mmCIF file with all atom_site columns, C-alpha atoms in Angstrom:
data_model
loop_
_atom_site.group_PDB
_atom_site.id
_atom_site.type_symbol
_atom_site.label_atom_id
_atom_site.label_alt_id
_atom_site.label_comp_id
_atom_site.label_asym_id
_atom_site.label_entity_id
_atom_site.label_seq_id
_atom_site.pdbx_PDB_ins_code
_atom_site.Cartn_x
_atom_site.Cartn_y
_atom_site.Cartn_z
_atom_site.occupancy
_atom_site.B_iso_or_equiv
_atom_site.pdbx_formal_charge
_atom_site.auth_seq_id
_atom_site.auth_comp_id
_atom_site.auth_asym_id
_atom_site.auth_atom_id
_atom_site.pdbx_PDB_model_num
ATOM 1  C CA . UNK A 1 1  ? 30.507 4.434   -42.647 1.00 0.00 ? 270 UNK A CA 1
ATOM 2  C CA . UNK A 1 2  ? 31.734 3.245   -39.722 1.00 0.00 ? 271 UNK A CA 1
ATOM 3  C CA . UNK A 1 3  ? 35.104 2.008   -41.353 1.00 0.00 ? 272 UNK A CA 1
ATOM 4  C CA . UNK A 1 4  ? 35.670 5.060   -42.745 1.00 0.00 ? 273 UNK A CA 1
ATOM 5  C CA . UNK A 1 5  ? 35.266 6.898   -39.637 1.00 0.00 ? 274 UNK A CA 1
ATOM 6  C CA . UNK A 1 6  ? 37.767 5.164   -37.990 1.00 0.00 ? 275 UNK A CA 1
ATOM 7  C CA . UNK A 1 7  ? 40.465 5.483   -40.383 1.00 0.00 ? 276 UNK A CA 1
ATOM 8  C CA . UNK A 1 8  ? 40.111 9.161   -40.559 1.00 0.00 ? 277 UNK A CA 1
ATOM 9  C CA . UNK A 1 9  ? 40.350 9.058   -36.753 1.00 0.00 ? 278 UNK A CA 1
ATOM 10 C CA . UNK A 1 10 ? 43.775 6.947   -37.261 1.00 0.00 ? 279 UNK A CA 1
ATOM 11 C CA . UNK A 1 11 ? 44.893 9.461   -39.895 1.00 0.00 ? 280 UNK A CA 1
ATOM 12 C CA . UNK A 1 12 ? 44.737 12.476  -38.364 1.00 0.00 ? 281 UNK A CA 1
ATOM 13 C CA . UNK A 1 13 ? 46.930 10.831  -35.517 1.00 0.00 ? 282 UNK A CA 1
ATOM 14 C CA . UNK A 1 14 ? 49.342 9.992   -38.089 1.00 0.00 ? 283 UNK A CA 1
ATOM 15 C CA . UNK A 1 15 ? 49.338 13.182  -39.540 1.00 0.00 ? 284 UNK A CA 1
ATOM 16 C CA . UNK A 1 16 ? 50.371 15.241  -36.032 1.00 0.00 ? 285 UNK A CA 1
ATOM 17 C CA . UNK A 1 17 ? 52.610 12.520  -35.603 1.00 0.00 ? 286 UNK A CA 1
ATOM 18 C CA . UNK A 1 18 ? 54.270 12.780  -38.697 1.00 0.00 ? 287 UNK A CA 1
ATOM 19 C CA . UNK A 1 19 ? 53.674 16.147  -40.170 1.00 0.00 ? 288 UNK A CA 1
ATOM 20 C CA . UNK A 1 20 ? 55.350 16.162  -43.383 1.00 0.00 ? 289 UNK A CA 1
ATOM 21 C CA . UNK A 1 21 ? 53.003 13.334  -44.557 1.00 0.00 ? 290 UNK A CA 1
ATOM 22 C CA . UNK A 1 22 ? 50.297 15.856  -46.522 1.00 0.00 ? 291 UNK A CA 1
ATOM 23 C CA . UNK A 1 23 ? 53.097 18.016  -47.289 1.00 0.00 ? 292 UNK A CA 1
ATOM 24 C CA . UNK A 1 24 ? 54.148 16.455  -50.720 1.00 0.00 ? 293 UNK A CA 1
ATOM 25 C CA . UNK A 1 25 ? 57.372 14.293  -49.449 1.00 0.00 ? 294 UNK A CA 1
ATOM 26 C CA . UNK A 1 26 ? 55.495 10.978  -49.514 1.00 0.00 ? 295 UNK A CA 1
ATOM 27 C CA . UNK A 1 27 ? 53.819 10.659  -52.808 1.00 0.00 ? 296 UNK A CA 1
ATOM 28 C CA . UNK A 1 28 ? 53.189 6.783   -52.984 1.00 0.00 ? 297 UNK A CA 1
ATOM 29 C CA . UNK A 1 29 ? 52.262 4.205   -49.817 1.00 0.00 ? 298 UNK A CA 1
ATOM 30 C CA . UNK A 1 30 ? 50.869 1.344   -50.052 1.00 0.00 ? 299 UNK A CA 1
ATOM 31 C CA . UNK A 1 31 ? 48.113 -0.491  -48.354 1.00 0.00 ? 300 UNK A CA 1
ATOM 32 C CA . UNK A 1 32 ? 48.944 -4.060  -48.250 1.00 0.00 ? 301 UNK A CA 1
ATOM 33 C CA . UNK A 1 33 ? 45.792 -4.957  -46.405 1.00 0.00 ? 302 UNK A CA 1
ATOM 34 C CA . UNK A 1 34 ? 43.487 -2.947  -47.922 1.00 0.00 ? 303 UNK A CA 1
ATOM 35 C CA . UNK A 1 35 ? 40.467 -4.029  -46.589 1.00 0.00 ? 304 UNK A CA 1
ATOM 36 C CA . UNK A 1 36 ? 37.676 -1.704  -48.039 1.00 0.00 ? 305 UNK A CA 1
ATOM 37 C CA . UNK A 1 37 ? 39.935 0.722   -49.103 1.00 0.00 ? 306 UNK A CA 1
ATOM 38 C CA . UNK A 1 38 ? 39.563 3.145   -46.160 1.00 0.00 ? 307 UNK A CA 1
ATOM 39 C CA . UNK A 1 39 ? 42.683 3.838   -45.315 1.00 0.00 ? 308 UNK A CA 1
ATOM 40 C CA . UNK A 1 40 ? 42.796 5.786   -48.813 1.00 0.00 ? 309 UNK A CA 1
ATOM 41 C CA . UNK A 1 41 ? 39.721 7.212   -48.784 1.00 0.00 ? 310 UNK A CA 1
ATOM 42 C CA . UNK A 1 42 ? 40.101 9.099   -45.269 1.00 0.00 ? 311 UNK A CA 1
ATOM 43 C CA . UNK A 1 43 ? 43.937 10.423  -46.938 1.00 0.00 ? 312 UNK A CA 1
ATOM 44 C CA . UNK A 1 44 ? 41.641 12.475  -49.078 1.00 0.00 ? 313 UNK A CA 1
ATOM 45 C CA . UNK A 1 45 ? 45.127 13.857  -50.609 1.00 0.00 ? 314 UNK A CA 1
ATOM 46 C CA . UNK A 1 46 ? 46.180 15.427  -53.961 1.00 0.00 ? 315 UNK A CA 1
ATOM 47 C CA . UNK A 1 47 ? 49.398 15.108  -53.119 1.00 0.00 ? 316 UNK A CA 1
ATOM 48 C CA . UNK A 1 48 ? 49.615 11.407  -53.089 1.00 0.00 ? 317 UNK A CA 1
ATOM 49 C CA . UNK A 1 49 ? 48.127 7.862   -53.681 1.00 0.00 ? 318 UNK A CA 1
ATOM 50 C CA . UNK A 1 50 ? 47.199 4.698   -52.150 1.00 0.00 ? 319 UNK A CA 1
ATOM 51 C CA . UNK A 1 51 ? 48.167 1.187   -53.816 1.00 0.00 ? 320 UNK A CA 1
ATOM 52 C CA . UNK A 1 52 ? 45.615 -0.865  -51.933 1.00 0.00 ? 321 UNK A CA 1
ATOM 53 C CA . UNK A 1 53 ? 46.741 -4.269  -51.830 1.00 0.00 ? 322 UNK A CA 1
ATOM 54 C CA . UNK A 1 54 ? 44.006 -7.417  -51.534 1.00 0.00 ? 323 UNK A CA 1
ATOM 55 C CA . UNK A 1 55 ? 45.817 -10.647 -50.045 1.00 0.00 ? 324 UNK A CA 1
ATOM 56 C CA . UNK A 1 56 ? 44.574 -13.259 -52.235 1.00 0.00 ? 325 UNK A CA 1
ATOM 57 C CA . UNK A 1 57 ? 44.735 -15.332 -48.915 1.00 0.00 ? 326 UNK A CA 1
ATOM 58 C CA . UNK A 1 58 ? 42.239 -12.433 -47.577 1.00 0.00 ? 327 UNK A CA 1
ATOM 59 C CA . UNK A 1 59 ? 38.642 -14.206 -46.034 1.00 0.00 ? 328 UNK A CA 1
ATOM 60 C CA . UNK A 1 60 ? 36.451 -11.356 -48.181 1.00 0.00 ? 329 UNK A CA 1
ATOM 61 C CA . UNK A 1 61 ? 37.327 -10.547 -51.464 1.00 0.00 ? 330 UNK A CA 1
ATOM 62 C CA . UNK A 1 62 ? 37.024 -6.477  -51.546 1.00 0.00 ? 331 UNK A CA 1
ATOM 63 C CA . UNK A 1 63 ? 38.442 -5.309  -54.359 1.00 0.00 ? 332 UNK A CA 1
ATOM 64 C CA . UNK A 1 64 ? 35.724 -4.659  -56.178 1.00 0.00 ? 333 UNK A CA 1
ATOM 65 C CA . UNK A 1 65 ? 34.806 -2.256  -53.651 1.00 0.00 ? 334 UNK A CA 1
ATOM 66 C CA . UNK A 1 66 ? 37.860 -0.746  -53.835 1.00 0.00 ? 335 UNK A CA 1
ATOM 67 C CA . UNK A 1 67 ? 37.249 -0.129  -57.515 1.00 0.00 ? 336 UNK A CA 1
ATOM 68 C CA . UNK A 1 68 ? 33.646 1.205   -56.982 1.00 0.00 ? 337 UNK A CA 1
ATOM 69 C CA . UNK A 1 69 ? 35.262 3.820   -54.880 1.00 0.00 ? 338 UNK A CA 1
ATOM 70 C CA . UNK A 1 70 ? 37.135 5.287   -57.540 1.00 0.00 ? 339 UNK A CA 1
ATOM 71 C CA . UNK A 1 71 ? 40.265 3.974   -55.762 1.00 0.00 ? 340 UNK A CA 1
ATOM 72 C CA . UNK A 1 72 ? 43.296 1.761   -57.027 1.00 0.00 ? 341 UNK A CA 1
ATOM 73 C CA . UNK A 1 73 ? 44.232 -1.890  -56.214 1.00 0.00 ? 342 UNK A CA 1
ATOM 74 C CA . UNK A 1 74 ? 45.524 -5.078  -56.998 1.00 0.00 ? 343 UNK A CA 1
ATOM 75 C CA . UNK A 1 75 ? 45.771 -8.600  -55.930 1.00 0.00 ? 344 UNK A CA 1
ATOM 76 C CA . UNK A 1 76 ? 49.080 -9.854  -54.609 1.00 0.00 ? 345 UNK A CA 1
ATOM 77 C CA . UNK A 1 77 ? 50.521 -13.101 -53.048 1.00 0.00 ? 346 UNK A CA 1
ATOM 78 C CA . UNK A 1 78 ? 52.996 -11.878 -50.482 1.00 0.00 ? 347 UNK A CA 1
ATOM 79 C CA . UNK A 1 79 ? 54.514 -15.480 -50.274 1.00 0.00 ? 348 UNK A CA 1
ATOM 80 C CA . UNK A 1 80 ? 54.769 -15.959 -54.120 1.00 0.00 ? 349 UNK A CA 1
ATOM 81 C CA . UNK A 1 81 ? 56.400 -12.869 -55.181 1.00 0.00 ? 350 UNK A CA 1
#
């Protein structure tokens, strides 16, 4: 709970910084250290989606929690691709 908290905090600073980003413009970002998937979760937009991205270097495998969320993800290797 927590987690989520805080990102909501950090997104509605983003979003008076940067107005346009619930306003339809951006429809795709990406999360490339997803973490829990919070970050996507505190969006809480129709008007776009989250790629949350699991290092497989990361210490804690998440993604399953990701996925129990009802969220999207993958596994990447940022120094193989």
């Amino acid at each position: 709970q927590e987690d989520i908290r805080q990102w909501k905090k950090h997104v509605n600073a983003y979003k008076r910084i940067n107005r346009i980003l619930d306003s339809g413009r951006y429809r795709n970002v990406m999360d490339m250290n997803a973490g829990l998937g919070s970050f996507a979760a505190a969006l809480e937009s129709p008007k776009l989606w989250v790629m949350n991205v699991m290092p497989t270097i990361a210490e804690k495998d998440t993604l399953g929690v990701i996925y129990e969320r009802g969220l999207i993800g993958i596994y990447h290797d940022w120094c193989e691709a």
